[in-house]
Every structure is written in structure tokens, then in C-alpha cells.
Coordinates of C-alpha atoms in Angstrom, one line a residue:
Chain A
M1 CA 139.9 20.6 89.2
Y2 CA 140.6 21.6 92.8
N3 CA 142.8 24.4 93.8
V4 CA 145.3 23.3 96.4
M5 CA 147.3 25.3 98.9
I6 CA 150.4 23.7 100.4
V7 CA 151.7 25.0 103.7
E8 CA 155.0 23.3 104.5
D9 CA 158.2 24.9 105.8
D10 CA 160.6 22.1 104.8
P11 CA 161.6 23.0 101.2
M12 CA 162.2 19.4 100.1
A13 CA 158.9 18.1 101.6
R14 CA 157.1 21.1 100.1
R15 CA 158.6 20.3 96.7
L16 CA 157.5 16.6 97.0
L17 CA 154.0 17.7 97.7
E18 CA 154.1 20.2 94.9
I19 CA 155.1 17.5 92.5
M20 CA 152.5 15.1 93.7
V21 CA 149.8 17.7 93.4
T22 CA 150.8 18.8 89.9
S23 CA 151.1 15.3 88.7
D24 CA 147.4 14.6 89.2
E25 CA 145.0 16.2 86.8
S26 CA 142.4 16.6 89.5
Y27 CA 144.4 19.2 91.3
H28 CA 145.9 22.5 90.6
L29 CA 148.6 24.0 92.7
A30 CA 147.3 27.5 93.6
V31 CA 149.6 28.5 96.4
S32 CA 152.7 27.1 98.1
V33 CA 153.9 28.8 101.3
E34 CA 156.2 28.2 104.2
S35 CA 154.2 29.7 107.0
A36 CA 150.7 29.0 108.3
S37 CA 150.5 32.7 109.3
V38 CA 149.9 33.7 105.7
A39 CA 147.4 30.9 104.9
E40 CA 144.4 32.9 106.0
V41 CA 145.1 35.9 103.8
Y42 CA 145.5 33.6 100.8
C43 CA 142.2 32.0 101.5
M44 CA 140.6 35.4 101.3
T45 CA 142.2 36.3 98.0
E46 CA 142.4 33.0 96.2
A47 CA 139.8 30.4 95.5
I48 CA 141.2 27.5 97.5
D49 CA 139.5 24.2 97.7
L50 CA 142.0 22.1 99.6
I51 CA 144.9 22.9 102.0
L52 CA 147.7 20.5 102.8
M53 CA 148.8 22.0 106.1
D54 CA 151.9 21.1 108.1
V55 CA 151.8 21.6 111.8
C56 CA 155.1 23.3 112.7
T57 CA 155.6 26.0 110.0
A58 CA 157.9 28.9 109.5
L59 CA 157.7 31.9 111.8
H60 CA 156.7 29.5 114.6
A61 CA 153.2 29.6 113.2
S62 CA 151.0 26.7 114.2
G63 CA 149.4 25.0 111.3
L64 CA 146.9 23.5 113.6
D65 CA 145.7 26.8 114.9
A66 CA 145.6 28.2 111.4
A67 CA 143.6 25.2 110.1
I68 CA 141.0 25.5 112.9
K69 CA 140.6 29.2 112.3
I70 CA 140.3 28.8 108.5
K71 CA 137.6 26.1 109.0
K72 CA 135.6 28.6 111.0
L73 CA 136.0 31.4 108.5
F74 CA 135.8 29.2 105.3
P75 CA 134.0 26.0 106.2
Q76 CA 133.9 25.0 102.5
I77 CA 137.7 24.6 102.3
R78 CA 138.9 21.1 103.1
I79 CA 142.0 20.8 105.2
I80 CA 144.3 17.9 105.6
I81 CA 146.9 18.2 108.5
I82 CA 150.2 16.6 107.5
T83 CA 152.8 16.0 110.2
S84 CA 155.6 13.6 111.2
L85 CA 155.4 14.7 114.8
L86 CA 154.0 12.2 117.3
E87 CA 152.5 14.7 119.7
C88 CA 149.3 12.9 120.6
S89 CA 147.2 16.0 121.3
F90 CA 147.3 17.1 117.6
I91 CA 144.8 14.5 116.4
E92 CA 142.2 15.4 119.1
R93 CA 142.7 19.1 118.6
A94 CA 142.3 18.8 114.8
R95 CA 139.2 16.7 115.2
E96 CA 137.6 19.1 117.6
G97 CA 138.5 22.0 115.4
G98 CA 136.7 20.5 112.5
V99 CA 139.7 19.7 110.4
D100 CA 138.7 17.3 107.7
S101 CA 141.6 14.8 107.6
F102 CA 144.9 14.0 109.3
W103 CA 147.9 12.2 107.8
Y104 CA 151.2 11.1 109.3
K105 CA 153.9 11.6 106.8
D106 CA 155.1 8.4 105.3
P107 CA 157.1 7.4 102.2
F108 CA 153.9 6.6 100.2
E109 CA 152.7 9.6 98.3
N110 CA 150.0 7.5 96.7
K111 CA 148.4 7.1 100.0
L112 CA 148.3 10.8 100.4
L113 CA 146.7 11.2 97.0
D114 CA 144.1 8.6 98.1
I115 CA 143.4 10.6 101.2
M116 CA 143.1 13.8 99.2
N117 CA 140.6 12.2 96.9
R118 CA 138.5 10.8 99.7
T119 CA 138.6 14.0 101.6
M120 CA 137.3 16.0 98.6
M121 CA 134.5 13.4 98.3
G122 CA 133.5 14.4 101.8
E123 CA 135.1 11.7 103.9
S124 CA 137.0 12.5 107.1
I125 CA 140.1 10.4 107.5
Y126 CA 141.9 10.1 110.7
P127 CA 144.4 7.5 112.0
D128 CA 143.0 5.1 114.5
Q129 CA 145.6 6.4 117.0
S130 CA 148.8 8.3 117.2
P131 CA 151.9 6.2 116.5
T132 CA 153.6 5.2 119.7
S133 CA 157.1 6.0 120.5
N134 CA 159.4 4.9 123.2
M135 CA 160.5 7.1 126.0
G136 CA 163.0 5.3 128.2
L137 CA 161.3 2.2 129.6
A138 CA 157.8 3.5 128.7
T139 CA 155.8 3.9 125.5
S140 CA 153.9 7.1 124.7
S141 CA 150.6 5.3 125.3
E142 CA 151.4 4.6 128.9
F143 CA 151.1 8.3 129.9
T144 CA 147.9 9.9 131.1
E145 CA 146.6 13.0 129.5
R146 CA 147.6 15.1 132.5
E147 CA 151.1 13.6 132.6
L148 CA 151.5 14.6 129.0
D149 CA 150.3 18.1 129.8
V150 CA 152.9 18.4 132.5
L151 CA 155.6 16.8 130.3
R152 CA 154.8 19.4 127.6
E153 CA 155.4 22.2 130.0
L154 CA 158.5 20.5 131.5
I155 CA 160.4 20.8 128.2
S156 CA 160.1 24.6 128.5
G157 CA 162.7 24.5 131.3
D158 CA 160.4 26.5 133.6
T159 CA 160.0 25.9 137.4
D160 CA 157.2 23.8 138.9
E161 CA 155.6 27.0 140.2
M162 CA 155.4 28.5 136.8
I163 CA 154.1 25.2 135.3
A164 CA 151.5 24.9 138.1
E165 CA 150.2 28.4 137.4
R166 CA 149.9 27.7 133.6
L167 CA 148.1 24.4 134.1
N168 CA 146.0 25.7 137.0
L169 CA 147.3 22.9 139.3
S170 CA 149.1 22.8 142.6
V171 CA 152.8 22.4 142.8
H172 CA 152.3 19.3 144.7
T173 CA 150.3 17.8 141.8
I174 CA 153.0 18.7 139.3
K175 CA 155.6 17.0 141.5
K176 CA 153.3 14.0 141.8
H177 CA 153.0 13.6 138.0
V178 CA 156.7 14.1 137.5
K179 CA 157.4 11.4 140.0
S180 CA 155.0 9.1 138.2
M181 CA 156.8 9.7 134.9
F182 CA 160.1 9.0 136.5
Q183 CA 158.8 5.6 137.6
K184 CA 157.4 4.8 134.2
T185 CA 160.4 5.9 132.1
G186 CA 163.2 5.0 134.5
C187 CA 164.5 8.6 134.4
T188 CA 166.0 10.0 137.6
T189 CA 166.0 13.7 136.9
R190 CA 163.7 16.3 135.4
T191 CA 166.3 17.3 132.9
Q192 CA 166.7 13.7 131.7
L193 CA 162.9 13.4 131.4
A194 CA 162.7 16.6 129.4
V195 CA 165.5 15.7 127.0
M196 CA 164.0 12.3 126.4
A197 CA 160.6 13.9 125.7
L198 CA 162.2 16.3 123.2
E199 CA 164.1 13.5 121.4
S200 CA 161.1 11.2 121.2
G201 CA 158.8 14.0 119.9
I202 CA 156.0 12.7 122.1
V203 CA 155.2 16.3 123.2
V204 CA 155.7 19.5 121.3
R205 CA 155.3 22.9 123.0
G206 CA 154.1 26.1 121.5
I207 CA 151.9 24.7 118.8
Chain B
M1 CA 150.1 47.7 238.9
S2 CA 152.0 47.9 242.3
G3 CA 155.2 49.8 242.7
F4 CA 155.0 51.4 239.3
G5 CA 155.1 55.2 240.0
D6 CA 155.1 57.9 237.3
F7 CA 157.9 56.4 235.2
G8 CA 156.2 53.1 235.3
T9 CA 153.0 54.7 234.1
I10 CA 154.8 56.2 231.0
V11 CA 156.5 52.9 230.2
Q12 CA 153.3 51.1 230.7
S13 CA 151.5 53.4 228.3
V14 CA 154.2 53.0 225.6
D15 CA 154.2 49.3 226.1
L16 CA 150.4 49.1 225.8
I17 CA 150.5 51.2 222.6
F18 CA 153.3 49.0 221.2
M19 CA 151.4 45.9 222.2
F20 CA 148.3 47.1 220.5
L21 CA 150.3 47.9 217.3
N22 CA 151.8 44.5 217.5
W23 CA 148.4 42.9 217.8
A24 CA 147.2 44.9 214.8
T25 CA 150.2 43.9 212.8
S26 CA 149.6 40.2 213.6
L27 CA 146.1 40.6 212.3
F28 CA 147.4 42.3 209.2
V29 CA 149.9 39.5 208.5
V30 CA 147.2 36.9 208.8
I31 CA 145.1 38.7 206.2
G32 CA 148.2 39.2 204.0
V33 CA 149.1 35.6 204.0
L34 CA 145.6 34.6 203.1
M35 CA 145.5 37.1 200.2
A36 CA 149.0 36.4 198.9
R37 CA 148.3 32.6 198.6
G38 CA 152.0 32.2 198.1
K39 CA 154.0 29.0 198.4
R40 CA 153.8 27.1 201.6
M41 CA 150.7 29.1 202.4
M42 CA 149.3 26.7 205.1
R43 CA 152.6 26.7 207.0
D44 CA 152.8 30.5 206.9
L45 CA 149.2 30.8 207.9
L46 CA 149.6 28.6 210.9
M47 CA 152.6 30.6 211.9
A48 CA 150.7 33.9 211.5
L49 CA 147.7 32.6 213.5
L50 CA 150.0 31.4 216.3
L51 CA 151.6 34.8 216.5
F52 CA 148.2 36.5 216.4
A53 CA 147.0 34.3 219.2
V54 CA 150.1 35.0 221.3
D55 CA 149.8 38.8 220.7
S56 CA 146.1 38.6 221.6
W57 CA 146.9 36.8 224.8
F58 CA 149.6 39.3 225.7
L59 CA 147.2 42.2 225.0
L60 CA 144.5 40.6 227.1
L61 CA 147.1 39.8 229.8
F62 CA 148.3 43.4 230.2
T63 CA 145.0 45.1 229.8
G64 CA 142.9 42.4 231.5
G65 CA 144.1 43.1 234.9
V66 CA 146.6 40.1 235.2
D67 CA 148.9 41.0 238.0
M68 CA 152.6 40.8 237.2
D69 CA 155.6 42.3 238.9
F70 CA 157.2 45.4 237.4
P71 CA 159.7 45.9 236.1
K72 CA 160.6 42.4 234.8
A73 CA 157.5 41.9 232.7
W74 CA 157.4 45.4 231.4
V75 CA 161.0 45.6 230.5
L76 CA 161.1 42.2 228.8
M77 CA 157.9 42.9 227.0
P78 CA 159.2 45.3 224.3
I79 CA 162.0 42.8 223.5
V80 CA 159.6 39.9 223.1
L81 CA 157.3 42.1 221.1
A82 CA 160.1 43.3 218.9
V83 CA 161.2 39.7 218.1
F84 CA 157.6 38.8 217.3
M85 CA 157.3 41.9 215.1
S86 CA 160.4 41.0 213.2
M87 CA 159.2 37.5 212.6
K88 CA 155.9 38.8 211.3
T89 CA 157.6 41.2 209.0
D90 CA 159.8 38.5 207.6
L91 CA 156.8 36.3 207.1
Y92 CA 154.9 39.0 205.3
T93 CA 157.9 40.0 203.2
A94 CA 158.5 36.5 202.1
Q95 CA 154.9 36.1 201.0
S96 CA 155.0 39.4 199.1
R97 CA 158.2 38.7 197.4
N98 CA 156.7 35.6 195.9
Q99 CA 154.1 37.7 194.1
K100 CA 156.3 40.7 193.0
I101 CA 158.9 40.8 190.2
S102 CA 161.6 43.3 190.7
R103 CA 163.5 45.4 188.2
F104 CA 166.6 43.4 188.9
S105 CA 164.9 40.0 188.3
I106 CA 163.8 41.2 184.9
Q107 CA 167.2 42.3 184.0
E108 CA 168.7 39.1 185.2
S109 CA 166.3 37.0 183.2
T110 CA 166.7 38.9 180.0
N111 CA 170.4 38.6 180.2
K112 CA 170.0 34.9 179.8
F113 CA 168.2 35.3 176.4
P114 CA 170.2 34.3 173.3
I115 CA 168.7 37.3 171.5
G116 CA 169.5 40.9 171.9
L117 CA 166.8 43.1 173.5
C118 CA 166.5 46.8 173.9
F119 CA 163.4 48.7 175.1
S120 CA 163.5 52.5 175.1
R121 CA 161.5 55.7 175.0
L122 CA 160.7 57.2 171.7
D123 CA 163.7 59.6 172.1
G124 CA 165.9 56.5 172.5
H125 CA 166.5 56.7 176.2
P126 CA 166.8 53.0 177.2
Y127 CA 164.5 51.4 179.7
L128 CA 166.1 47.9 179.4
V129 CA 169.0 46.6 177.4
N130 CA 170.1 43.0 177.9
A131 CA 173.6 41.8 178.0
R132 CA 173.5 40.3 174.5
M133 CA 172.5 43.6 173.0
D134 CA 175.2 45.5 174.9
E135 CA 177.7 43.0 173.6
L136 CA 176.6 43.6 170.1
S137 CA 176.7 47.3 170.7
Y138 CA 180.3 47.1 171.8
R139 CA 181.2 45.3 168.6
I140 CA 179.4 47.9 166.5
A141 CA 180.1 51.1 168.4
D142 CA 182.7 50.3 171.1
Q143 CA 180.2 51.1 173.8
P144 CA 177.0 49.8 175.3
V145 CA 173.6 51.1 174.1
M146 CA 173.4 54.6 175.4
N147 CA 170.6 55.7 173.0
A148 CA 168.5 53.2 171.1
N149 CA 167.9 55.5 168.1
E150 CA 171.6 56.3 167.7
F151 CA 172.5 52.6 168.1
F152 CA 170.0 51.6 165.4
A153 CA 171.3 54.3 163.1
Q154 CA 174.7 52.8 163.4
V155 CA 173.3 49.3 162.6
Q156 CA 171.6 50.8 159.6
A157 CA 174.9 52.4 158.5
G158 CA 176.9 49.2 159.2
N159 CA 180.1 50.9 158.2
R160 CA 182.3 49.5 160.9
E161 CA 185.4 47.8 159.5
G162 CA 185.1 44.1 159.4
I163 CA 181.4 44.2 159.5
C164 CA 179.5 43.4 156.3
R165 CA 176.0 44.9 156.0
T166 CA 173.2 43.5 153.9
E167 CA 169.4 43.6 154.0
R168 CA 166.5 41.2 153.6
D169 CA 163.0 42.5 153.3
G170 CA 164.1 45.8 154.6
I171 CA 165.7 44.3 157.8
P172 CA 169.4 45.2 158.2
L173 CA 171.7 42.2 158.6
L174 CA 175.2 42.5 159.9
R175 CA 177.8 39.8 159.4
F176 CA 180.6 40.0 162.0
P177 CA 184.2 38.9 161.6
D178 CA 183.4 35.7 163.5
G179 CA 181.1 34.7 160.6
R180 CA 177.9 35.1 162.5
T181 CA 175.1 37.1 161.0
W182 CA 172.6 39.1 163.1
S183 CA 169.4 40.7 162.0
F184 CA 168.1 43.8 163.8
Q185 CA 164.4 44.7 163.9
K186 CA 163.0 47.9 165.2
E187 CA 159.4 48.1 166.2
L188 CA 157.1 50.5 168.0
L189 CA 155.0 48.9 170.8
K190 CA 152.0 50.5 172.5
T191 CA 151.2 49.5 176.0
D192 CA 149.2 51.1 178.7
G193 CA 148.9 54.3 176.7
E194 CA 152.7 54.6 176.3
E195 CA 154.7 54.0 173.2
I196 CA 157.9 52.1 173.5
L197 CA 160.6 51.3 171.0
Q198 CA 161.8 47.7 170.8
I199 CA 164.9 46.6 169.1
V200 CA 165.5 42.8 168.7
A201 CA 168.7 41.3 167.5
I202 CA 168.5 37.6 166.3
D203 CA 171.3 35.3 165.2
T204 CA 170.3 34.3 161.7
T205 CA 173.5 32.7 160.5
E206 CA 172.1 29.3 159.8
L207 CA 169.1 30.8 157.9
E208 CA 171.4 33.0 155.8
L209 CA 173.6 30.0 154.9
L210 CA 170.5 28.0 153.8
L211 CA 169.2 31.0 151.8
E212 CA 172.6 31.4 150.1
K213 CA 172.7 27.7 149.3
R214 CA 169.2 28.0 147.8
R215 CA 170.2 31.0 145.7
N216 CA 173.1 29.1 144.3
E217 CA 171.0 26.1 143.5
N218 CA 168.4 28.3 141.8
R219 CA 171.1 29.9 139.7
E220 CA 172.3 26.4 138.6
L221 CA 168.7 25.4 137.8
E222 CA 168.3 28.5 135.7
E223 CA 171.4 27.6 133.8
I224 CA 170.1 24.1 133.3
N225 CA 166.7 25.4 132.2
H226 CA 168.4 27.8 129.7
R227 CA 170.5 25.0 128.3
L228 CA 167.3 22.9 128.0
Q229 CA 165.6 25.6 126.0
E230 CA 168.6 25.8 123.7
Y231 CA 168.6 22.1 123.4
G232 CA 164.9 22.2 122.5
T233 CA 165.7 24.5 119.6
S234 CA 168.5 22.3 118.4
V235 CA 166.3 19.2 118.6
E236 CA 163.8 21.0 116.3
S237 CA 166.6 21.6 113.8
L238 CA 167.7 18.0 114.1
A239 CA 164.1 16.8 113.4
T240 CA 164.0 19.0 110.3
A241 CA 167.3 17.6 109.1
K242 CA 166.1 14.1 109.7
E243 CA 163.0 14.7 107.7
W244 CA 165.1 16.0 104.9
L245 CA 167.3 13.0 105.0
D246 CA 164.3 10.7 105.0
T247 CA 163.1 12.4 101.9
K248 CA 166.4 12.1 100.2
M249 CA 166.5 8.4 101.1
R250 CA 163.0 8.0 99.7
I251 CA 164.1 9.5 96.4
H252 CA 167.1 7.3 96.4
D253 CA 164.9 4.2 96.9
T254 CA 162.5 5.4 94.2
I255 CA 165.4 5.7 91.7
G256 CA 166.5 2.2 92.7
Q257 CA 163.1 0.8 92.1
N258 CA 162.7 2.7 88.8
L259 CA 166.0 1.3 87.5
M260 CA 164.9 -2.2 88.4
V261 CA 161.6 -1.9 86.6
T262 CA 163.2 -0.1 83.6
K263 CA 165.8 -2.9 83.3
Y264 CA 163.0 -5.4 83.4
L265 CA 161.0 -3.6 80.7
F266 CA 164.1 -3.6 78.4
Y267 CA 163.8 -7.4 78.2
D268 CA 160.0 -7.7 78.4
K269 CA 158.0 -5.3 76.4
G270 CA 155.1 -5.6 78.8
D271 CA 152.0 -3.5 78.4
E272 CA 151.9 0.1 77.6
A273 CA 150.2 1.1 80.9
R274 CA 153.2 -0.1 82.8
R275 CA 155.6 1.7 80.5
E276 CA 153.6 4.9 80.9
A277 CA 153.6 4.5 84.7
I278 CA 157.4 4.1 84.8
R279 CA 157.9 7.1 82.5
E280 CA 155.8 9.2 84.9
N281 CA 157.9 7.9 87.8
W282 CA 161.1 9.0 86.0
K283 CA 159.7 12.4 85.3
R284 CA 158.9 13.0 88.9
T285 CA 162.2 11.7 90.0
V286 CA 164.1 13.9 87.6
R287 CA 162.1 16.9 88.7
M288 CA 163.0 16.1 92.3
L289 CA 166.7 15.7 91.4
Q290 CA 166.7 19.0 89.6
Y291 CA 165.1 20.8 92.6
D292 CA 167.5 19.1 95.0
E293 CA 170.4 21.1 93.6
D294 CA 168.5 24.3 94.2
V295 CA 167.5 23.6 97.8
V296 CA 168.3 26.6 99.9
E297 CA 168.0 27.5 103.5
P298 CA 164.6 28.7 104.8
D299 CA 163.8 32.2 103.9
D300 CA 163.8 35.1 106.3
G301 CA 160.4 35.8 107.7
M302 CA 160.3 39.3 106.1
K303 CA 160.2 37.5 102.7
Y304 CA 157.1 35.6 103.6
F305 CA 155.4 38.9 104.7
L306 CA 156.4 40.9 101.6
D307 CA 155.7 38.0 99.2
A308 CA 152.3 37.5 100.6
A309 CA 151.5 41.3 100.5
R310 CA 152.6 41.4 96.9
K311 CA 150.6 38.4 95.9
V312 CA 147.4 39.6 97.4
G313 CA 147.8 43.1 96.0
V314 CA 148.6 45.1 99.1
A315 CA 151.5 47.6 98.8
V316 CA 153.7 47.7 101.8
R317 CA 155.1 51.3 102.5
L318 CA 158.2 50.8 104.6
D319 CA 159.8 53.7 106.5
G320 CA 162.9 53.0 108.4
S321 CA 165.3 50.1 108.2
I322 CA 164.6 46.6 109.5
P323 CA 166.9 45.6 112.3
K324 CA 169.3 42.7 111.9
T325 CA 168.3 41.0 115.2
P326 CA 166.6 37.8 114.1
S327 CA 164.0 37.8 116.8
V328 CA 163.0 41.4 116.0
R329 CA 162.8 40.6 112.2
E330 CA 160.6 37.7 113.0
L331 CA 158.4 39.8 115.1
I332 CA 158.1 42.4 112.4
A333 CA 157.2 39.7 109.9
A334 CA 154.6 38.1 112.2
S335 CA 153.1 41.5 113.0
G336 CA 153.1 42.5 109.3
I337 CA 151.3 39.3 108.3
Q338 CA 148.7 39.8 111.0
M339 CA 148.1 43.4 110.0
L340 CA 148.0 42.3 106.3
T341 CA 145.3 39.7 107.2
N342 CA 143.3 42.2 109.1
A343 CA 143.7 44.8 106.4
V344 CA 142.4 42.5 103.7
R345 CA 139.6 41.0 105.8
H346 CA 138.2 44.1 107.6
A347 CA 139.4 47.0 105.6
D348 CA 139.8 45.9 102.0
A349 CA 143.0 48.0 102.2
R350 CA 145.4 48.3 99.3
E351 CA 148.2 49.8 101.4
L352 CA 149.9 49.0 104.6
W353 CA 152.3 51.3 106.3
V354 CA 155.2 50.0 108.4
I355 CA 157.3 52.6 110.3
I356 CA 160.3 51.3 112.2
E357 CA 162.3 53.6 114.6
D358 CA 165.6 52.6 116.1
E359 CA 165.7 54.4 119.4
P360 CA 168.6 54.2 121.9
M361 CA 166.8 51.7 124.2
N362 CA 164.0 50.3 122.1
Y363 CA 162.7 49.5 118.6
R364 CA 159.4 51.2 118.0
M365 CA 157.3 49.7 115.2
L366 CA 154.1 51.2 113.9
F367 CA 151.8 49.4 111.5
Y368 CA 148.7 51.0 110.1
N369 CA 146.2 50.9 107.3
E370 CA 143.1 52.8 106.2
V371 CA 139.8 51.7 107.5
K372 CA 136.5 51.4 105.6
E373 CA 134.1 54.2 106.4
E374 CA 131.6 52.0 108.0
A375 CA 134.2 50.3 110.1
K376 CA 135.7 53.4 111.7
V377 CA 135.3 53.1 115.5
G378 CA 136.7 54.8 118.5
S379 CA 140.0 53.5 119.8
G380 CA 138.2 52.2 122.9
N381 CA 136.1 49.9 120.9
V382 CA 138.7 47.7 119.4
V383 CA 138.1 44.0 120.3
E384 CA 141.2 41.9 119.8
G385 CA 140.5 38.7 118.0
G386 CA 142.6 35.5 118.1
G387 CA 145.2 36.9 115.7
L388 CA 145.9 40.2 117.6
S389 CA 145.7 38.5 121.0
G390 CA 148.2 35.9 119.8
L391 CA 150.5 38.7 118.5
R392 CA 150.2 40.5 121.9
K393 CA 151.2 37.3 123.7
K394 CA 154.3 37.0 121.5
V395 CA 155.2 40.6 122.1
E396 CA 154.8 40.4 125.8
E397 CA 156.8 37.1 126.0
L398 CA 159.6 39.0 124.4
G399 CA 159.3 41.8 126.9
G400 CA 157.6 44.3 124.6
I401 CA 154.5 46.4 124.8
M402 CA 151.7 46.5 122.2
S403 CA 148.9 49.0 121.8
V404 CA 146.0 49.0 119.3
A405 CA 143.9 51.9 118.2
S406 CA 141.4 52.5 115.5
G407 CA 139.9 55.7 114.1
E408 CA 140.8 57.1 110.7
Y409 CA 143.3 54.3 110.5
F410 CA 143.7 51.0 112.3
Q411 CA 147.1 50.9 113.9
V412 CA 149.2 48.6 116.0
E413 CA 152.2 50.0 117.8
I414 CA 154.9 47.7 119.3
I415 CA 157.8 48.9 121.5
M416 CA 160.5 46.2 121.9
P417 CA 163.3 46.8 124.3
K418 CA 166.8 46.1 122.9
G419 CA 168.5 43.1 124.4
G420 CA 165.2 41.5 125.3
R421 CA 164.4 37.8 125.5
D422 CA 164.9 35.5 122.5
Y423 CA 161.9 34.8 120.4
V424 CA 160.1 31.6 121.5

């Protein structure tokens, strides 16, 4: 029987996961918490075999960062990232950080059970690609990596100078990327672009 | 010379001296024209050479023994020579004037400048004040610039009625009742071993208008950015609510499917495996429905910290009251969790102290735990890992200060100003 830790801040989603885990004899629910910031301390004190980790958790703690850190400290613990966010950098970061599997939340819990079983068998399961979403006239797959970096900073509401400093680019380059995104999406102002990005979930900041 | 007598000899001698001087002057003018190289040099040079030739001929004539009647020639001679002298003087002066700038011409030129200019000694005694600067001085002090230092002091004070004084980068700006804004810059110049004070006044009205426009636009942008950040927060809440709704809809759909299958099984016994499967579905659904009634709002961050500490067997000793400000409570929770993680990992600690002081301008928070004997290091040897550096970043984003020390105890102190930025 595998000891499972659930890290999910949405109480209803956490409850669903708890029910799913406890309904299968192969798994035992060891810990269920709302914030990824406490996951590490439980890994030190409990015998955890598998973590179902949400990305955006309570106390603004990044489940992705916590998962990558836990994999370094406890490589034997399997981790499955669970998210409904479409931010495309999550998959790459999880893969590079050594996270075992990645799952986009969908209505089919049986599918998650299947992923859990295969992960515990040593398989690494990732979606072929992030789901696409529409942003104005464009889809998320039409943006370059750099444009997404700029868009991610744009939703902070900071000036081009501050964004350029954070991304180590020139202000001119930032403006160039913003202009390109205007053309792709049909947006005419930065605010419109930022609002659209927030609503689509194509980029998430601070995780 | 015949019929000259004594008087004639004296006159002759004076004329000869005069003639010689005239001849020397001609030569001097020729040289002067050549050196001046002024405008119309060739014309002036020809004139000078002609005069020199005439003077030379006269000199030869009256010293060379040419016989002429006195007194006509001798009386007329001075007059002729005087005319020639005058022409040469004019010629030379015209050439010289082309190469020299007078005090008057400088003053005249600077009066045409659109800017105000004042040059003075170090004690303020003016060397040159142009008309524009005098005009400004009248408007500021009802008099022209009498002393540059006193004038600039009045500019600095800017307390004349109707005049509004501001400053940009340390340069005083005066806005006059006519709406024009002038900047006044004072500078020390060093030239030819002498120090001179320079005051320059420039009309910066258009620049100030543009700067004011830009300041207003920046204020608007800041407001938009602030609203965008607030919107970002509300979008997160909306996304959470949407997930919640999706889950409820999922449960609703599951109940619908269960009812259909159950109804079917009433009429067709089917196999036991299917019955067992539907029974399990109902159990799960009922458990979900039971929980649904108990769903509550997310817990305060402090609860996560205190629950985690309790579950891992670390006692939290709290001294002071936890502020009600949500961002500060969250920071205390995040800090406490980080300290808890470090305490368990590095120190195998069983106690964690949290001291919170509510000062007039700040919240001061101190977290500390005992350190294992072998892990006791000097405070200068603390290397901040990912957790502590992440915490430091959060603290500094909120406008706070964090310090870390290790000795008998490992401690983290955070000072958070009241009224700081919201937690991000």
C-alpha cells in the first residue's frame, strides 16, 4: 500500500482526490494539506510514497517549486503535478525538475487512478502538449517562448523598464514583442492584452 | 632754397620732419594692411602703396635738391601732407576695426540673445549683463542686476508675489504671471587664470508643460497598473470558483448517471460485478454530498503553520499577538513554515519560538530554534538556501527587512513597516 500526500488548496477538489485515493486499496491517504509550503516538512516526518501536487496552492506557495525541491531531497518519492491552469511553461519546468508525471484536471477520476498506478510502476506520464486556449484572434500555440515571457510579466502591471530589467532585455525588445502580440491577438492596448491573458490563463505569474 | 631767410629755414626744417614722419607713417600703413588681411585687402593695399609712393616722391623732391619757389610749395606742403596723413589713418583704422571687437559690440550682440546672461566677479560685481537678464531682474527685484550673487539669492528665494518657484534637479525654476517658466543656472567658469561667475536664464516653458503632461500620464498608468493587479487577484478567485462549479457539475452528472444505471438494474438483475460497481459509485457520491454541506472558506495561513507544527511534533511558543492585517498574517505563516522546515531538517528541533512585537511604525517578528551542537556556526557563516532566499524575496517585496543569524540558536528576524505593500 502506498502512502499518498495530497496538496490542493481547493477544498472540494481536495475532497474528491481524498475520496478517490481512499477508495482504492492500493493507496493510503497519509496527509492532505492546502499549501505546498508544508509539503517538505511532512516528507521529512512521514513515510510518503506519492504526492498529488496542485500548482497554485494556499499561501501563494508554488506546488511546482515544492515538487522540484522535494524530488532533489527525496528522489524516491513520486510526484504527480495536477493542474487546470494552461500555463505552458509548467510542463517543461516539471519535466526539467524531475517530476514524475503531469496531469491536467479533467472529469475522469479513473484516468488519474490509472496515471497514479503507472507512475508508481516507474512510468513517467506527460501530456503531449499543453491544451491550447484562445486569446483574441490567436491561440496559445502561436506565441513564441519569449513573447510568453513578456506576456507573463505584462500581467503584473509593471512598466516596460521594469519588465526589461527582470527579463534582461532592452526596452525596445519588450515593445517589439508587445507589438507582435497586438498583431496576433487583435488587441490594441497593453491593458487589453493583459486582461485577455489573465482570463485565458495562458500565463500565470509568481509560480 | 632761394629767398628763404631764417623763418624759411625753420619752416623748412619743420616741414622736412613732418614729411619724414609722413613717409614713415605710409610705410607703417602698408605693413599694417598686409598684416591685418582685412576685407578688401587688395584695394586698401594699392591705396597704401600709392600714398607711400607719393610720400616717397615728396621726400625725395624736397631733400633731393628739386628747386621750387618758396613760399607756395612750403606753405601748401603741410596741408597736403595732413590730408594724406588723415587718409592713411582712416585706412589703418578701418583695417584694425575689422580685426578687433569692442566692448560695445559684445554687449550689443548679447542683447539679441533669447536667453538671459550675466557674467560677474566672484563677489557678484557684474562684468556683463544682457538685456534679457536685466528684464528678468526687473520682474524679480524691480531693478537691473546690480550684484550677481544678490540677484541669484533672490531667484533662489523666489518669494515675489505672483511668481511661483519650483526646482528640478537642484535648478531653480520661476514661473511668472505671464505663464512662462524660466530656469536659472549658476556656474563658475575659469578662464585665463581668473574665476568668473556665470548665470544663465533659459525659457523652459514648453519643456515644463511636456514634463507635466508626462507626469499626469504616468499617474494614470500607475492607476491602470494598480487596477490590473487587483483584477489579476479577482481573476484567480474567479478561476477557483469556476473549478468549484465544475466539480459540482461533475457530481451532478455522476448522480444522473448513477440514477440511470440503478433504474436499469431494477429491471435487469445483471451481473454482480455491475451491481457492486454502482454501489461503490453511490457510496462515493454520498460522501461527496455529505462533504459539500461542510465546505468552508479556505483557512487562514496561520492554521496551516500551527497544524503542520503540531503534526510533526514541534511545539510553537508564541509571544505577542498576531496582527489582523492579512498580508502580515500570511507572512508570519510563511515564515513560520520555513523556520519549521529548517528546524526539522537541520536542527531536529522540538520547539520553535515566535515573538511578535507591535511597534508604532513596524511589526517586528523574531523566529528562532535551538541548533544541534555540531551545526552551531558563526552568524557570518549562514548560507541561505532556496527556502530562506525565497522568504527574503517575499519580505523585501513587501517593503520589509530580513536578517538571519546562527549561533546558540538559529534565528530569523523580520521587520515589516506598517502600511506597506500588499502581499503578492
